[in-house]
Amino acid sequence: MSDNGCGFPAPGLHSFLFKPMFTVGGFEFNKVMLLALMTTLVVVTFFYVAFGKAKLVPGKLQMMGEAGYDFVRRGIVYETMGKKDGEKYVPLMVSLFFFIWIMNIWSVIPLTQFPVSSIIAYPAVLAAVVYLVWVPLTFKKHGFVGGWKNITGFDNSLGPIKWLVSFIEFFSNLLVRPFTHAVRLFANMFAGHLMLVMFTVASWYLLNSWMIPAAGVSFVMTMAMILFELFVQAVQAYVFVLLACSYIQGALAEHH
C-alpha cells in the first residue's frame, strides 16, 4: 500500500535506485553499470563489424554505419566547426553521439527499461570529457593570456563594464557551462523515464480495478510516451554533441 491509502504504487526516486547485482572488494555493480557496459559493447561491436572489413560495395551493416557516421560528421561537426577544424574531432563526436543515444534507448527496450543517462553521474562524466577537451585546447590555440581572453571575453572597447562582462563570462563558461551540459541530458531522461513509469504502472493498476476503460486510455498514453521518448532520446544525443562542437569551435575561434 502507498502512503495515500489508495494502493497505487506511485513512481519516485526509488525508481532510479537499484540493489547491487554483486560486490567485489567493496565495489558495487548494479543494473545501471551493466547497461553502461552493454552500451559500450554495442557501440564498439557495431562499428567494428560495420567497418572492420569495409568493402567498396558496402553491405547493409556497413551502409548503416556509414550513414550514422556521415550524419554526425556532416550534419553536426562540419555544420558547427567547418570541415578543416572539425575533421579531427569527428571520431570523438561520433562516439559521444552513439554512446549517448544507446544509453538513452535502453529505456524502451523490454527487460532493460531504464535510460542510463537518467543517472547524473554518466552525463557528468561525458560533459567532463568535453570540458577537458575544449579548455586545454583554448590555451593551446591562443596561449595563456589569449586563452583567458577567449574564455572571459575580455575586451577593452567595452570600457568600464569590461571587468563585469569578463567575470560573467568566466563564471558562465568555466562553471555553468559544464553543469548545464550534463544536466540538460540528465533532466530530460529523468523526466521522460518518470513519465513512462507512471503511465505503465497506472495502466496495470487500473486494469486490476473496476476502471478498465481508464486503463485503456493510460495504455494509449504509454504508447504515445514511448514514441515521444524515442524522438527525445535521439534529440538529446544530437544536442549534447552539437553543444560539444560549439564549445570546441569557440575554443578555436580568434578573439576579437
Coordinates of C-alpha atoms in Angstrom, one line a residue:
M1 CA 0.0 0.0 0.0
S2 CA 1.2 3.5 -0.7
D3 CA 1.1 6.4 1.8
N4 CA -2.0 7.9 0.2
G5 CA -4.0 4.7 1.1
C6 CA -5.3 4.0 -2.4
G7 CA -2.8 1.3 -3.1
F8 CA -1.3 3.0 -6.2
P9 CA 2.5 2.4 -6.3
A10 CA 3.5 5.9 -7.3
P11 CA 6.9 6.2 -9.0
G12 CA 9.5 8.4 -7.5
L13 CA 13.2 8.5 -6.7
H14 CA 13.1 4.8 -5.7
S15 CA 12.5 4.1 -9.4
F16 CA 16.1 5.1 -10.0
L17 CA 17.7 3.1 -7.2
F18 CA 18.9 -0.4 -7.8
K19 CA 20.3 -3.0 -5.5
P20 CA 23.8 -4.3 -6.3
M21 CA 24.0 -7.3 -8.5
F22 CA 27.2 -8.3 -6.9
T23 CA 30.0 -6.7 -4.9
V24 CA 33.8 -7.0 -5.5
G25 CA 36.2 -5.5 -2.9
G26 CA 33.6 -3.1 -1.7
F27 CA 32.7 -2.0 -5.3
E28 CA 29.0 -2.5 -6.0
F29 CA 28.0 -3.4 -9.5
N30 CA 24.3 -2.7 -10.3
K31 CA 21.9 -2.7 -13.3
V32 CA 22.8 0.8 -14.5
M33 CA 26.5 -0.1 -14.6
L34 CA 25.6 -3.2 -16.6
L35 CA 23.7 -1.2 -19.1
A36 CA 26.5 1.3 -19.4
L37 CA 28.9 -1.6 -20.1
M38 CA 26.4 -3.1 -22.6
T39 CA 26.2 0.3 -24.3
T40 CA 30.0 0.3 -24.8
L41 CA 29.9 -3.2 -26.2
V42 CA 27.0 -2.5 -28.6
V43 CA 28.7 0.7 -30.0
V44 CA 32.2 -0.9 -30.3
T45 CA 30.9 -4.1 -31.8
F46 CA 28.6 -2.4 -34.3
F47 CA 31.3 -0.2 -35.7
Y48 CA 33.9 -2.9 -35.7
V49 CA 31.6 -5.3 -37.6
A50 CA 30.5 -2.4 -39.9
F51 CA 34.0 -1.2 -40.7
G52 CA 36.3 -3.9 -39.7
K53 CA 36.3 -5.3 -43.2
A54 CA 35.0 -2.4 -45.2
K55 CA 34.1 -3.2 -48.8
L56 CA 34.0 -0.9 -51.8
V57 CA 30.4 -2.1 -52.3
P58 CA 29.1 -1.9 -48.7
G59 CA 26.7 -4.4 -47.2
K60 CA 23.7 -3.4 -45.2
L61 CA 25.5 -3.1 -41.9
Q62 CA 28.3 -1.0 -43.4
M63 CA 25.8 1.2 -45.1
M64 CA 24.1 1.8 -41.8
G65 CA 27.4 2.6 -40.1
E66 CA 28.4 4.9 -42.9
A67 CA 25.0 6.7 -42.7
G68 CA 25.3 7.2 -39.0
Y69 CA 29.0 8.3 -39.2
D70 CA 28.2 10.7 -42.0
F71 CA 25.2 12.2 -40.2
V72 CA 27.3 13.2 -37.3
R73 CA 30.3 14.3 -39.4
R74 CA 28.4 16.4 -41.9
G75 CA 25.2 17.2 -40.0
I76 CA 26.8 18.3 -36.8
V77 CA 30.6 18.6 -36.8
Y78 CA 31.0 20.2 -40.3
E79 CA 28.0 22.4 -39.8
T80 CA 29.3 23.7 -36.5
M81 CA 33.1 23.7 -36.8
G82 CA 33.7 23.5 -40.6
K83 CA 35.5 20.7 -42.4
K84 CA 39.0 21.9 -41.8
D85 CA 38.8 22.4 -38.0
G86 CA 36.2 19.7 -37.4
E87 CA 37.6 16.7 -39.1
K88 CA 40.0 15.6 -36.3
Y89 CA 37.1 15.7 -33.8
V90 CA 34.7 13.6 -35.8
P91 CA 35.6 10.2 -34.1
L92 CA 35.1 11.8 -30.7
M93 CA 31.7 13.2 -31.7
V94 CA 30.5 10.0 -33.4
S95 CA 31.5 8.1 -30.2
L96 CA 29.6 10.5 -28.0
F97 CA 26.5 10.6 -30.1
F98 CA 26.0 6.9 -30.4
F99 CA 27.1 6.2 -26.8
I100 CA 24.5 8.7 -25.5
W101 CA 21.8 7.5 -27.9
I102 CA 22.2 3.8 -26.9
M103 CA 22.3 4.8 -23.2
N104 CA 19.0 6.6 -23.7
I105 CA 17.3 4.0 -25.8
W106 CA 17.5 1.3 -23.2
S107 CA 14.5 2.9 -21.5
V108 CA 12.2 1.5 -24.2
I109 CA 13.8 -1.9 -24.6
P110 CA 11.9 -4.7 -22.8
L111 CA 13.6 -6.1 -19.7
T112 CA 16.2 -3.3 -19.5
Q113 CA 13.7 -0.4 -19.5
F114 CA 16.0 2.2 -18.0
P115 CA 17.9 5.1 -19.5
V116 CA 21.4 5.2 -18.2
S117 CA 21.6 9.0 -18.8
S118 CA 18.9 9.5 -16.1
I119 CA 21.7 8.9 -13.5
I120 CA 23.5 12.2 -13.3
A121 CA 27.0 10.6 -13.0
Y122 CA 27.0 9.4 -16.6
P123 CA 26.1 12.7 -18.3
A124 CA 28.5 14.4 -15.8
V125 CA 31.4 12.3 -16.9
L126 CA 30.7 12.9 -20.6
A127 CA 30.4 16.6 -20.0
A128 CA 33.7 16.5 -18.2
V129 CA 35.3 14.8 -21.2
V130 CA 34.2 17.6 -23.4
Y131 CA 35.3 20.2 -20.8
L132 CA 38.8 18.6 -20.7
V133 CA 39.0 18.9 -24.5
W134 CA 37.9 22.5 -25.1
V135 CA 39.5 24.2 -22.1
P136 CA 43.1 23.0 -22.7
L137 CA 42.5 23.5 -26.4
T138 CA 41.7 27.1 -25.7
F139 CA 45.1 27.8 -24.1
K140 CA 46.9 25.6 -26.7
K141 CA 45.4 27.7 -29.5
H142 CA 45.7 31.2 -28.0
G143 CA 48.4 30.9 -25.3
F144 CA 48.0 31.7 -21.6
V145 CA 46.9 35.3 -22.0
G146 CA 44.9 34.8 -25.2
G147 CA 43.2 31.8 -23.7
W148 CA 41.9 33.8 -20.7
K149 CA 40.7 36.5 -23.1
N150 CA 38.9 33.9 -25.2
I151 CA 37.2 32.4 -22.1
T152 CA 36.3 35.6 -20.4
G153 CA 35.5 37.7 -23.5
F154 CA 37.8 40.5 -22.2
D155 CA 37.6 43.5 -24.5
N156 CA 39.0 47.0 -23.7
S157 CA 36.4 48.5 -26.1
L158 CA 33.7 47.7 -23.5
G159 CA 35.1 50.4 -21.3
P160 CA 34.2 50.4 -17.5
I161 CA 32.0 47.3 -17.8
K162 CA 34.7 45.1 -19.3
W163 CA 35.5 43.6 -15.8
L164 CA 31.9 42.8 -15.1
V165 CA 31.4 41.2 -18.5
S166 CA 34.6 39.2 -18.0
F167 CA 33.5 38.0 -14.6
I168 CA 30.1 36.9 -16.0
E169 CA 31.7 35.1 -19.0
F170 CA 34.3 33.4 -16.7
F171 CA 31.5 32.2 -14.4
S172 CA 29.3 31.1 -17.3
N173 CA 32.0 29.3 -19.4
L174 CA 34.1 27.6 -16.8
L175 CA 31.4 26.8 -14.1
V176 CA 27.9 27.0 -15.5
R177 CA 28.6 25.5 -19.0
P178 CA 29.7 22.0 -17.9
F179 CA 26.9 21.9 -15.3
T180 CA 24.2 22.7 -17.8
H181 CA 25.7 20.5 -20.5
A182 CA 25.3 17.5 -18.1
V183 CA 22.0 18.5 -16.5
R184 CA 20.2 19.1 -19.8
L185 CA 20.7 15.5 -20.8
F186 CA 20.1 14.1 -17.3
A187 CA 16.9 16.1 -16.7
N188 CA 15.3 15.1 -20.0
M189 CA 16.0 11.4 -19.5
F190 CA 15.0 11.5 -15.8
A191 CA 11.7 13.2 -16.5
G192 CA 10.9 11.0 -19.5
H193 CA 11.6 7.8 -17.6
L194 CA 9.4 9.0 -14.7
M195 CA 6.5 9.7 -17.0
L196 CA 6.9 6.3 -18.7
V197 CA 6.9 4.5 -15.4
M198 CA 3.9 6.5 -14.2
F199 CA 1.7 5.6 -17.2
T200 CA 2.9 2.0 -17.3
V201 CA 2.2 1.4 -13.6
A202 CA -1.1 3.3 -13.9
S203 CA -2.2 1.0 -16.8
W204 CA -1.5 -2.1 -14.7
Y205 CA -3.1 -0.7 -11.6
L206 CA -6.3 0.4 -13.4
L207 CA -6.5 -2.9 -15.3
N208 CA -6.8 -4.7 -11.9
S209 CA -9.6 -2.5 -10.7
W210 CA -13.1 -1.6 -11.9
M211 CA -11.7 1.3 -14.0
I212 CA -10.7 -0.9 -17.0
P213 CA -11.7 1.8 -19.6
A214 CA -9.3 4.2 -17.9
A215 CA -6.6 1.5 -18.1
G216 CA -7.1 1.6 -21.9
V217 CA -6.5 5.3 -22.0
S218 CA -3.4 5.0 -19.8
F219 CA -2.1 2.3 -22.1
V220 CA -2.6 4.5 -25.2
M221 CA -0.7 7.3 -23.4
T222 CA 2.1 4.9 -22.6
M223 CA 2.5 4.0 -26.2
A224 CA 2.4 7.7 -27.1
M225 CA 5.1 8.4 -24.5
I226 CA 7.3 5.6 -25.8
L227 CA 7.1 7.1 -29.4
F228 CA 7.8 10.6 -28.0
E229 CA 10.7 9.2 -25.9
L230 CA 12.3 7.6 -29.0
F231 CA 12.3 11.1 -30.6
V232 CA 13.7 12.8 -27.4
Q233 CA 16.4 10.2 -27.0
A234 CA 17.9 11.0 -30.4
V235 CA 17.4 14.7 -30.0
Q236 CA 19.3 14.7 -26.7
A237 CA 22.2 12.9 -28.2
Y238 CA 22.2 15.4 -31.0
V239 CA 22.0 18.4 -28.7
F240 CA 24.8 17.1 -26.5
V241 CA 27.1 16.6 -29.4
L242 CA 26.1 19.9 -31.0
L243 CA 27.0 21.8 -27.8
A244 CA 30.3 19.9 -27.6
C245 CA 31.1 21.0 -31.1
S246 CA 30.1 24.6 -30.3
Y247 CA 32.4 24.7 -27.3
I248 CA 35.4 23.4 -29.3
Q249 CA 34.6 25.8 -32.1
G250 CA 34.6 28.6 -29.6
A251 CA 38.0 27.5 -28.3
L252 CA 39.4 27.6 -31.8
A253 CA 37.9 30.9 -32.7
E254 CA 40.0 34.0 -32.8
H255 CA 39.4 36.5 -30.0
H256 CA 38.4 40.0 -31.2

